[in-house]
Short mmCIF file of C-alpha atoms and ligand atoms in Angstrom, two decimals:
data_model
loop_
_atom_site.label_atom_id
_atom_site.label_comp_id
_atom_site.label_asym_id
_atom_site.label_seq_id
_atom_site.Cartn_x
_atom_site.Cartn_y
_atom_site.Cartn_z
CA UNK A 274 65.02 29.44 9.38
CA UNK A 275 63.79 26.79 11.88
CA UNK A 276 60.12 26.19 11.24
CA UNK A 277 59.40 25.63 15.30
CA UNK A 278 60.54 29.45 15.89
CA UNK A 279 57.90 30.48 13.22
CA UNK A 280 55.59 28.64 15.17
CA UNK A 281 56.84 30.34 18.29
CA UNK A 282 56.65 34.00 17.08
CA UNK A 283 52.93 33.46 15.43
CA UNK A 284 52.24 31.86 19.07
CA UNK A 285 52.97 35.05 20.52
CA UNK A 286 50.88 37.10 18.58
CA UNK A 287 53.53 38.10 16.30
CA UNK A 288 53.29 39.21 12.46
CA UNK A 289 55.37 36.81 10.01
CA UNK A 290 57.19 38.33 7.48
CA UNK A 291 57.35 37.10 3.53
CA UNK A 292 60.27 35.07 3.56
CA UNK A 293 59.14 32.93 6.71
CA UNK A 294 55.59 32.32 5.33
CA UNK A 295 57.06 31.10 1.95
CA UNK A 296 59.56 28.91 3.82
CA UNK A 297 56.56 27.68 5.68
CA UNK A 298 54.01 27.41 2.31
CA UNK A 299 57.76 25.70 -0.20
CA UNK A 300 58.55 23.35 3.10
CA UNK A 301 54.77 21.84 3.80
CA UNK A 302 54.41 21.56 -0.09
CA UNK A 303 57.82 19.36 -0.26
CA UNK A 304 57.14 17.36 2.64
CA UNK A 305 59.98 18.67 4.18
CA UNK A 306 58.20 20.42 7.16
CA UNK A 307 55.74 17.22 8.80
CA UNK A 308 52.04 17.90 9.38
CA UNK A 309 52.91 18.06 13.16
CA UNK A 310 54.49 21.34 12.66
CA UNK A 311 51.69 22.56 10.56
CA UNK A 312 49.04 21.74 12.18
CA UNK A 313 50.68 23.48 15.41
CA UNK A 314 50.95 26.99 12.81
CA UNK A 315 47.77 26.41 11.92
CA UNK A 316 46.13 26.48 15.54
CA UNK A 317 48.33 29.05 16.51
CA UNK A 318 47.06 31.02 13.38
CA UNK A 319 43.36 30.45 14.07
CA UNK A 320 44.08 32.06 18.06
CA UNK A 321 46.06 34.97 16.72
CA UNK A 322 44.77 35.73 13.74
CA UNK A 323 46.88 37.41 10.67
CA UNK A 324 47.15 40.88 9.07
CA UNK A 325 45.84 41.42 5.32
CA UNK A 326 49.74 41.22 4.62
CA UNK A 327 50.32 38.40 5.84
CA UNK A 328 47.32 36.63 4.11
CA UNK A 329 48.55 38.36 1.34
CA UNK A 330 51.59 36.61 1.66
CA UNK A 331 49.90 33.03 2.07
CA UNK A 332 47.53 33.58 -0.43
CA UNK A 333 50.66 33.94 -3.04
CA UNK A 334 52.16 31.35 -1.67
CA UNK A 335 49.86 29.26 -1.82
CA UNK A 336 49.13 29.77 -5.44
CA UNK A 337 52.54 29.77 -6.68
CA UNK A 338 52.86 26.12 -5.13
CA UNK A 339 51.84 23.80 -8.04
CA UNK A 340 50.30 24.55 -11.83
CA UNK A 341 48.90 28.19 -12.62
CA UNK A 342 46.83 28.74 -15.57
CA UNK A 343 48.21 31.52 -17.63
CA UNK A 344 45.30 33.25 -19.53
CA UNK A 345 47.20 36.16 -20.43
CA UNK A 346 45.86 34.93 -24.32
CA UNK A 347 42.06 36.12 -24.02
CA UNK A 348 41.84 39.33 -24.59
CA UNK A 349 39.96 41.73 -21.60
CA UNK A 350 39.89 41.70 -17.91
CA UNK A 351 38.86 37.89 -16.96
CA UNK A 352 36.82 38.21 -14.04
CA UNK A 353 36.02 34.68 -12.21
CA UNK A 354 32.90 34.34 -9.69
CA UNK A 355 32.94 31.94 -6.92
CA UNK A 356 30.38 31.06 -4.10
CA UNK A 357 31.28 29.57 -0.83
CA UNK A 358 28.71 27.04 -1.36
CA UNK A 359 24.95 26.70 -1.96
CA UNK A 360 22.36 24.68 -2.63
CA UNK A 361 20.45 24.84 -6.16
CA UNK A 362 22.78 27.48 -6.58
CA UNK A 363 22.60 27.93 -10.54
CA UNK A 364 23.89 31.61 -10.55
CA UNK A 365 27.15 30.64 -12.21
CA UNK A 366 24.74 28.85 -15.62
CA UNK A 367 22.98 31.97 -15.88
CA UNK A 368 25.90 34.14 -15.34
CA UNK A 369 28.56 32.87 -17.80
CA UNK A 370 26.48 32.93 -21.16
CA UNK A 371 24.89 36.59 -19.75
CA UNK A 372 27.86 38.23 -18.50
CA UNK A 373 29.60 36.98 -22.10
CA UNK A 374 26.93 38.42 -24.29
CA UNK A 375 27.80 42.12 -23.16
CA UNK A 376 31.23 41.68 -24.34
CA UNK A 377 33.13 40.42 -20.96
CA UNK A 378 35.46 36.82 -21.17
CA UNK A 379 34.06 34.30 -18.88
CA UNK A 380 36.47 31.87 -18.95
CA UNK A 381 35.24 29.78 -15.67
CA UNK A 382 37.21 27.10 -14.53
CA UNK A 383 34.57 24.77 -12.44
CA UNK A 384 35.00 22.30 -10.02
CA UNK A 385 32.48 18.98 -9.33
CA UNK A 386 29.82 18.78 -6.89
CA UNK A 387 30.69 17.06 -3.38
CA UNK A 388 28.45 16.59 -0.60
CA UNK A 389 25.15 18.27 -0.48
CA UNK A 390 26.38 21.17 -3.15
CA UNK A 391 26.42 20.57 -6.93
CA UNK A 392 29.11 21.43 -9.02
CA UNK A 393 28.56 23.60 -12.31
CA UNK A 394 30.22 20.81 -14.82
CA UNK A 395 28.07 18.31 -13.43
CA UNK A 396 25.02 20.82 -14.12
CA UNK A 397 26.91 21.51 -17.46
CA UNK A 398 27.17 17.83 -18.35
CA UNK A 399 23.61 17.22 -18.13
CA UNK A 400 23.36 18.71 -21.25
CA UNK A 401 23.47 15.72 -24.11
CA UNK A 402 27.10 16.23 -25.92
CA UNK A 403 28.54 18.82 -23.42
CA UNK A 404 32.35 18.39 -22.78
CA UNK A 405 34.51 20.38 -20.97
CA UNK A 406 37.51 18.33 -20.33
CA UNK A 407 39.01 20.77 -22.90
CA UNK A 408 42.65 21.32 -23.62
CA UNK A 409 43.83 24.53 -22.02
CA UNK A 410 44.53 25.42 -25.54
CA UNK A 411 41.15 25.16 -26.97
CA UNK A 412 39.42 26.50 -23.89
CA UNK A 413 41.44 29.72 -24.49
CA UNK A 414 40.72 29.76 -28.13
CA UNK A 415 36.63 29.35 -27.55
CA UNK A 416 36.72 32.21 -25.05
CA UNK A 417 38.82 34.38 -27.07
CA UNK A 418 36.37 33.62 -30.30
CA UNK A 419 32.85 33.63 -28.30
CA UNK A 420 33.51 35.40 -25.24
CA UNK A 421 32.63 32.33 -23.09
CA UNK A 422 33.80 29.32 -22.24
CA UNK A 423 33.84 26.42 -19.00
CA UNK A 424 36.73 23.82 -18.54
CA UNK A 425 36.78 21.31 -15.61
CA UNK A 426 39.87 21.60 -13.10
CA UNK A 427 42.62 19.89 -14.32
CA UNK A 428 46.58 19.97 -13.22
CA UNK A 429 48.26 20.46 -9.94
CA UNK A 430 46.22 23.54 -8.68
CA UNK A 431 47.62 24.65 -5.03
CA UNK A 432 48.67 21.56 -3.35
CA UNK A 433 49.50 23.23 -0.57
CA UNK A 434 45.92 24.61 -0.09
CA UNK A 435 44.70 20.98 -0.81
CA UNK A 436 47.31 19.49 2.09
CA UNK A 437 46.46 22.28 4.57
CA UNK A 438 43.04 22.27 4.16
CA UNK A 439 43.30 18.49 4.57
CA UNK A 440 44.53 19.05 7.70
CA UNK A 441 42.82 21.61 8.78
CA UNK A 442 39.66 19.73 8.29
CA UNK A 443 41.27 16.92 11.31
CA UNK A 444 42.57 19.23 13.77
CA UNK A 445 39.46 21.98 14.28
CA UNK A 446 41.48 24.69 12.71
CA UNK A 447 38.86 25.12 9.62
CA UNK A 448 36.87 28.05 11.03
CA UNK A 449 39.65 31.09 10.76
CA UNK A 450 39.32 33.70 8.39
CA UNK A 451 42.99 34.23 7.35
CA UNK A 452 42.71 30.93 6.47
CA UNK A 453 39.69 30.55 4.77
CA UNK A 454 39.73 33.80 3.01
CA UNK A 455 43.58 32.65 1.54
CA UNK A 456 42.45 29.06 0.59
CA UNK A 457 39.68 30.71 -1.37
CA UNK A 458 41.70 33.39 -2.69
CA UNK A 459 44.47 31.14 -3.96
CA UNK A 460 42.56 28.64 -6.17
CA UNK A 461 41.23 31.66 -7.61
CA UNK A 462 44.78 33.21 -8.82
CA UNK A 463 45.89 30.20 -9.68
CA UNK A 464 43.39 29.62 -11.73
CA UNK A 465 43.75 33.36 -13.67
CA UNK A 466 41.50 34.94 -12.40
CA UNK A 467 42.31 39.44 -13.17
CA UNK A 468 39.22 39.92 -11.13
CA UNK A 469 37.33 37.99 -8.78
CA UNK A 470 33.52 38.56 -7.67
CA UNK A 471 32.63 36.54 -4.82
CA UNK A 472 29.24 35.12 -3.31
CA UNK A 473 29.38 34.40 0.57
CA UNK A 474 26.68 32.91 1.62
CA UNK A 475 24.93 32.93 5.01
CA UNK A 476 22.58 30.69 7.38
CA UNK A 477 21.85 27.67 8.96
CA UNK A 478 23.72 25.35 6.72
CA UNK A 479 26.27 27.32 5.28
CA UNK A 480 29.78 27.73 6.23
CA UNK A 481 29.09 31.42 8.03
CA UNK A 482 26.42 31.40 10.23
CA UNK A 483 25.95 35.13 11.03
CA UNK A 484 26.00 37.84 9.03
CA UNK A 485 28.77 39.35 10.96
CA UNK A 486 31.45 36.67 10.08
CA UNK A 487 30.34 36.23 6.47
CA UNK A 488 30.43 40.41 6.37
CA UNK A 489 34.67 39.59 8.31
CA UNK A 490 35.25 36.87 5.34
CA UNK A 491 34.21 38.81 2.47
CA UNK A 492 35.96 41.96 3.71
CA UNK A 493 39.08 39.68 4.22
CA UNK A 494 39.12 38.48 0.89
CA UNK A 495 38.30 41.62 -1.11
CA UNK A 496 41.62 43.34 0.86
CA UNK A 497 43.82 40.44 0.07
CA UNK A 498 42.05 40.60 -4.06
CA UNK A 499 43.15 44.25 -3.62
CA UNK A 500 47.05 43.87 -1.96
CA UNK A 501 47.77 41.18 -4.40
CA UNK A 502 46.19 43.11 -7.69
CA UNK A 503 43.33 41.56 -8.11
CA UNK A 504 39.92 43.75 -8.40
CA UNK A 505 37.60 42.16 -5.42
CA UNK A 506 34.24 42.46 -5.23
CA UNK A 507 31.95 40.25 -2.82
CA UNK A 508 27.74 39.67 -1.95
CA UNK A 509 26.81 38.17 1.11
CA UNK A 510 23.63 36.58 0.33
CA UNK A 511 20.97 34.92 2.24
CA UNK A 512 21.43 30.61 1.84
CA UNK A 513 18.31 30.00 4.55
CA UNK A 514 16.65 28.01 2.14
CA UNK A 515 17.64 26.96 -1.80
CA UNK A 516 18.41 29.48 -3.89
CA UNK A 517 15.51 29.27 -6.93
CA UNK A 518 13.18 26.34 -7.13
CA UNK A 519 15.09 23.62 -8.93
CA UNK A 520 17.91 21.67 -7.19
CA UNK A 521 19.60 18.64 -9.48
CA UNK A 522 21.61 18.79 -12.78
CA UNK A 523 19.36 18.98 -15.32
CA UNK A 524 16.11 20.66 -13.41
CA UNK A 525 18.81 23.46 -13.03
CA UNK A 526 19.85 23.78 -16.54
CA UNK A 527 15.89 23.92 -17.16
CA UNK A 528 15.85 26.48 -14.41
CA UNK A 529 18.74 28.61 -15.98
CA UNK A 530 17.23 28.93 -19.89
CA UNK A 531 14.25 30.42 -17.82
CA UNK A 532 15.98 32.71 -15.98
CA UNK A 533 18.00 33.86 -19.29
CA UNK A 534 14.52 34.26 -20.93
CA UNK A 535 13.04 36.41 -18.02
CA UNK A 536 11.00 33.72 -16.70
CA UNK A 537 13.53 32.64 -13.86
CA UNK A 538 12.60 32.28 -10.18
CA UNK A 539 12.61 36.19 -8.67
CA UNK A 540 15.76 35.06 -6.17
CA UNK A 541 18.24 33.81 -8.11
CA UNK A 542 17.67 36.61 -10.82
CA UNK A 543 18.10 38.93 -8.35
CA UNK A 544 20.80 37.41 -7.24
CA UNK A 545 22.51 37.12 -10.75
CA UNK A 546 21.74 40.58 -11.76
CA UNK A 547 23.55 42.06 -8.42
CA UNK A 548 26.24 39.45 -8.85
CA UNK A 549 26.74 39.78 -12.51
CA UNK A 550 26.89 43.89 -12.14
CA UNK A 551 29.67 43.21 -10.25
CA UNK A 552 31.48 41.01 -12.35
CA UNK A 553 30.89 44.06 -15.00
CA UNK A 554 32.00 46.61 -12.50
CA UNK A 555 35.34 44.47 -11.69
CA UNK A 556 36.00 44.42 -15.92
CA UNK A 557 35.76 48.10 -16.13
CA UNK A 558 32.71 48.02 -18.40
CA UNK A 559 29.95 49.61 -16.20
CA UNK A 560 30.54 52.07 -13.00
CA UNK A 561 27.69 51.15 -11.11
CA UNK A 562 25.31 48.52 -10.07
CA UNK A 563 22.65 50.28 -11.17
CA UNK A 564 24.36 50.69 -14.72
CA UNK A 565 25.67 46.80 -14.70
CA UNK A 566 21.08 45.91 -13.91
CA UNK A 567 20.29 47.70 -16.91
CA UNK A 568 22.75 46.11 -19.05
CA UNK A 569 22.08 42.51 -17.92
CA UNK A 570 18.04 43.61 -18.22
CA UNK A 571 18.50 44.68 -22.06
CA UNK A 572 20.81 41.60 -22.76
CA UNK A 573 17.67 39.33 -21.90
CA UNK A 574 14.73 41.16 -23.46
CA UNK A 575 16.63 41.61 -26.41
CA UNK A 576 17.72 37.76 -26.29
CA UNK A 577 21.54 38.31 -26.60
CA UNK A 578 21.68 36.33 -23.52
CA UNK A 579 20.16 33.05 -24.16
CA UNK A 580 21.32 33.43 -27.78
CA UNK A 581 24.66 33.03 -26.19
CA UNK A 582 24.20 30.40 -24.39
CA UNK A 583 22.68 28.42 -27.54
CA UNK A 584 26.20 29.35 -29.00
CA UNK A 585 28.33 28.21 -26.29
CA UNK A 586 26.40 24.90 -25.39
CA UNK A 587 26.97 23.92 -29.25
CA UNK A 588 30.45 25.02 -29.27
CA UNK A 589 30.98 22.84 -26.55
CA UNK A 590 29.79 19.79 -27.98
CA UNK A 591 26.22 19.98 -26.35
CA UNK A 592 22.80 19.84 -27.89
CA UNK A 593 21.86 23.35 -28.35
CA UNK A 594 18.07 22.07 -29.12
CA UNK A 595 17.41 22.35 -26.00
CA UNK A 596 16.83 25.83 -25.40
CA UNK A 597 13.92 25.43 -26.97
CA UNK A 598 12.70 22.31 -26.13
CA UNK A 599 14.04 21.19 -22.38
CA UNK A 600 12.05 18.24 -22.75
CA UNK A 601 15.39 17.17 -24.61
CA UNK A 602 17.37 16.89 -21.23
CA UNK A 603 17.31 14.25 -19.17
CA UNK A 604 14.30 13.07 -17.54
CA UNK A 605 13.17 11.36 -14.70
CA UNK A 606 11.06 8.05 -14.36
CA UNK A 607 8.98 8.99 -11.31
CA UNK A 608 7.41 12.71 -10.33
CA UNK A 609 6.65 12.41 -6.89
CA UNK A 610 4.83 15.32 -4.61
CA UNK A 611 5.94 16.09 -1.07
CA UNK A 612 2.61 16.79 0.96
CA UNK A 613 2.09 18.94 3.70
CA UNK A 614 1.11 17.60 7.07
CA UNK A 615 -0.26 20.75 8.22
CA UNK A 616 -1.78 24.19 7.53
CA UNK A 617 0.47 26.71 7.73
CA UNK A 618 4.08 29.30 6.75
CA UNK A 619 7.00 27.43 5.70
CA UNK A 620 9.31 29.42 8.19
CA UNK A 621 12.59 27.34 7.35
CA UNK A 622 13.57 25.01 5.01
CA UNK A 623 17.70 23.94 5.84
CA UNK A 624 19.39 24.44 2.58
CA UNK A 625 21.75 22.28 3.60
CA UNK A 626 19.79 19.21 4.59
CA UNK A 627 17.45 19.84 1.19
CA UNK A 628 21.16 19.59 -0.80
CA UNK A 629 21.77 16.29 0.66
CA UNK A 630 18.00 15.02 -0.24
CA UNK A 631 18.76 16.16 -3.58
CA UNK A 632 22.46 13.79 -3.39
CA UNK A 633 20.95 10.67 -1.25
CA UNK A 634 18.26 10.77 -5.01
CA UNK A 635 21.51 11.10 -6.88
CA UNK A 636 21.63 14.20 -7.80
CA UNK A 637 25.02 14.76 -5.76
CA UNK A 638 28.16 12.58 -4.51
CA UNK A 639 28.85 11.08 -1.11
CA UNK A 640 31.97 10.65 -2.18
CA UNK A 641 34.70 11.57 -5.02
CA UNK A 642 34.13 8.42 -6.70
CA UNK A 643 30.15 8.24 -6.53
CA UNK A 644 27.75 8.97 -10.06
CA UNK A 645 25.96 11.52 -10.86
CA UNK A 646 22.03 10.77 -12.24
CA UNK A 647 21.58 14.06 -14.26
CA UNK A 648 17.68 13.79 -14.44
CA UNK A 649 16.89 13.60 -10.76
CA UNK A 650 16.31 16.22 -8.40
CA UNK A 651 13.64 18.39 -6.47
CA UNK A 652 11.71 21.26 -7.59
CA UNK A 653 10.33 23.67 -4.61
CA UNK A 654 6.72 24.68 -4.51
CA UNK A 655 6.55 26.27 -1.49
CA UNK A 656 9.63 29.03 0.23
CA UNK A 657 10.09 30.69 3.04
CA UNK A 658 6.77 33.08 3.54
CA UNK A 659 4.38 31.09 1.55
CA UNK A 660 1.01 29.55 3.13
CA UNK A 661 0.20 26.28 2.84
CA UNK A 662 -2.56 23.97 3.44
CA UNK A 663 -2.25 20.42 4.17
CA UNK A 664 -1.50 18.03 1.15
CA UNK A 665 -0.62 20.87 -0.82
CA UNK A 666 2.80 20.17 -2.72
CA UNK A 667 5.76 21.46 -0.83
CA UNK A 668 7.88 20.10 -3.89
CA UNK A 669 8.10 17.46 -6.56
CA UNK A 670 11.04 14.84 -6.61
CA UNK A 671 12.10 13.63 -9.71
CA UNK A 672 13.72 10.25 -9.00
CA UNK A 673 14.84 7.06 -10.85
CA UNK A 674 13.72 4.79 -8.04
CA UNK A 675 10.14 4.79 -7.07
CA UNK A 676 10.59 3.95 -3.90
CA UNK A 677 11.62 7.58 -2.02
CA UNK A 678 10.49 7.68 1.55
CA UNK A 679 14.27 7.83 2.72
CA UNK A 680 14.33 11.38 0.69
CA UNK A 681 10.67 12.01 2.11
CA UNK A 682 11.79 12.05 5.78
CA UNK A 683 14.84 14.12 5.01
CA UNK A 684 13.34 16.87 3.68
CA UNK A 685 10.52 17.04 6.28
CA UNK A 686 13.56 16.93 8.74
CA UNK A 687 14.52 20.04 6.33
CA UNK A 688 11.49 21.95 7.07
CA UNK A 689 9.30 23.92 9.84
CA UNK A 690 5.64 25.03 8.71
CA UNK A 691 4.63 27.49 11.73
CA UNK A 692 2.24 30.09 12.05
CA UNK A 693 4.33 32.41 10.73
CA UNK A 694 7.56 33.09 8.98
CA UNK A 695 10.16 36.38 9.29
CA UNK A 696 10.80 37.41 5.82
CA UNK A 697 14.34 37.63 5.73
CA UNK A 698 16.63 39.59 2.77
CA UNK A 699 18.30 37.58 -0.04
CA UNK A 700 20.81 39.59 0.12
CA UNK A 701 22.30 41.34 2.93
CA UNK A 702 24.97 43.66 1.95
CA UNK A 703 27.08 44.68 -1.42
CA UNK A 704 30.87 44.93 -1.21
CA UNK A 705 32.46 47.22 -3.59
CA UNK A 706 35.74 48.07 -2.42
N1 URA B 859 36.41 26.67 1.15
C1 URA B 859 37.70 26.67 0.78
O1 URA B 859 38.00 26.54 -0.40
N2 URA B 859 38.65 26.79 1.72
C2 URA B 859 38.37 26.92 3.03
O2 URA B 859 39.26 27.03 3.82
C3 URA B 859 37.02 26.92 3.40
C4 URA B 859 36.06 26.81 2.44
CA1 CA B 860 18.16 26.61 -8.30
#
């Protein structure tokens, strides 16, 4: 097999077959086909496109191409959830101890915040004690002895995802859904994953714009879940603004023990009860949405759920006492409010810009090797659709440094107060097959 005639047939709009796109995935991975080469597949991929088999294919691949964690120890369907990136996004904190405490293994495998979205260790971490640099060993054991459990990434997951999407990234070839949808797809197996429930988020800042492509992605990736044997359930959801009110490490742990006590924000427990029906759908333990709702509902006034969390934040080496007293996590020196210049809606507020206010405080890294200051972060007053009158609080900041106006103009860069706002859904549409 010559890797320029592979090239040459996906130019013309031809479908590969198995056996060329493993050549392809085993010769990129062993540096024996150059990034030239690669990069010209990859382009010619992005103009023509690939059928579900043959991101099937690359998916596989992919995840076959370094370490792949073998959970076949915990007992039950594990069902992973991932999110293609928001912004105070603290689904996955409420979701793990919740979707545990009705008898489901969460054993969630979480990567570190980059850029302007946080990372659910980091979140994790701001917890006093927490650890979860766990040997693969023990983070079995915990999950198969409390249901729940979170380990940072570790090993040599898909190195060829991590070189093509390198590459990708330099030669405009980022934006194709094949491509996407199999990157995603691939760290997922790799990691274990039976089942896989996935949140694709839409708007201004996010990596689908329009409904439409986010509705292409999702529908993408549940077919190649389903070809490859792995039950695939996705939510496109609304990421026009930050999802709850709290956006930094610890303000979101604060904001999760809420939301586990029925106190939480009304988006993001929306947004966990669809998303955590799902994962209960994908594990065979409800049929319906509906049925999943009512579960999650009785596991929080009954106080299963944030028992559960109490249970695995200790078992993890964290200080449990803070469930009931957050005043225990981290806190910040200064508690600054963000006035409004004008009377008003708040019509738009850029998730993606308010992320990277929350990372120039500290809250998030510029770059791999950058700190994290658990206790900083912002706290939203005021969302899409609500009034405001000038020098009301738009937000508090919680910073270390008392001097903020840097994070001041960014976030009024982040928002529009007009005369009025259109309401928009949180979320959009529910993928069940
Ligand atoms: N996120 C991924 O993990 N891969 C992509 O290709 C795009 C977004
Ligand atoms: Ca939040």
């Amino acid at each position: 097999m010559r890797m320029v005639d592979i090239i040459a047939k996906k130019q013309a709009g031809h479908k590969l077959n198995k056996a060329e796109i493993e050549f392809v995935i085993e010769g990129f991975t062993a540096d024996k086909i150059p990034d030239y080469q690669m990069s010209a597949l990859a382009m010619a991929i992005y103009f023509q496109g690939m059928t579900e088999e043959e991101a099937s294919y690359l998916t596989m691949a992919m995840a076959e191409s370094g370490d792949q964690i073998d959970l076949s120890a915990i007992e039950g369907v594990k069902v992973d959830k991932h999110s293609t990136g928001g912004v105070g996004d603290t689904t996955t904190l409420v979701l793990a101890p919740l979707v545990a405490s009705c008898g489901v293994p969460v054993a969630k495998m979480s990567g570190r915040g980059l850029g302007h979205t946080g990372g659910t260790v980091d979140k994790f971490e701001a917890i006093e004690g927490f650890r979860y640099e766990l040997p693969i060993d023990e983070f079995i054991d915990l999950v198969n002895r409390h249901k729940v459990a979170v380990v940072g990434q570790s090993g040599n997951l898909t190195p060829a995802d991590k070189k093509l999407y390198a590459l990708r990234d330099v030669t405009s070839t980022v934006q194709s859904i094949p491509l996407i949808a199999s990157s995603i797809m691939s760290k997922k197996i790799a990691a274990g994953a039976d089942a896989i429930v996935l949140d694709v988020k839409v708007g201004e800042g996010a990596f689908m714009k329009t409904v439409e492509e986010a509705e292409k992605l999702a529908h993408a990736m549940v077919k190649i879940g389903n070809q490859v044997g792995r039950k695939t359930l996705a939510v496109i959801s609304n990421m026009n603004e930050p999802l709850g009110y709290a956006i930094g490490n610890a303000l979101e742990v604060k904001e999760a023990i809420l939301t586990l006590q029925g106190k939480g924000p009304e988006d993001l427990t929306q947004l966990c009860f669809v998303l955590g029906s799902q994962m209960l759908m994908a594990a065979g333990k409800v049929n319906t949405i509906e049925e999943g709702k009512a579960m999650l509902q009785q596991q929080i006034d009954n106080g299963e759920a944030l028992e559960t969390f109490r249970q695995f934040v200790s078992h993890q080496g964290g200080n449990a006492a803070i469930v009931d007293d957050v005043d225990l996590l981290p806190q910040a020196a200064y508690q600054i409010e963000l006035p409004a210049l004008e009377d008003g809606v708040v019509s738009h507020w850029v998730a993606n810009k308010v992320g990277e206010a929350a990372m120039v405080l500290g809250a998030g890294r510029e770059t791999k090797e950058d700190t994290i200051d658990p206790a900083v972060g912002l706290v939203l007053h005021k969302k899409i659709g609500d009034a405001v009158k000038k020098d009301d609080a738009l937000l508090t900041i919680y910073s270390n440094r008392e001097d903020v106006e840097d994070v001041k103009q960014r976030l009024y860069d982040a928002l529009t107060i007009a005369q009025a706002a259109n309401p928009e859904p949180l979320i959009y549409n529910v993928i069940t097959e």
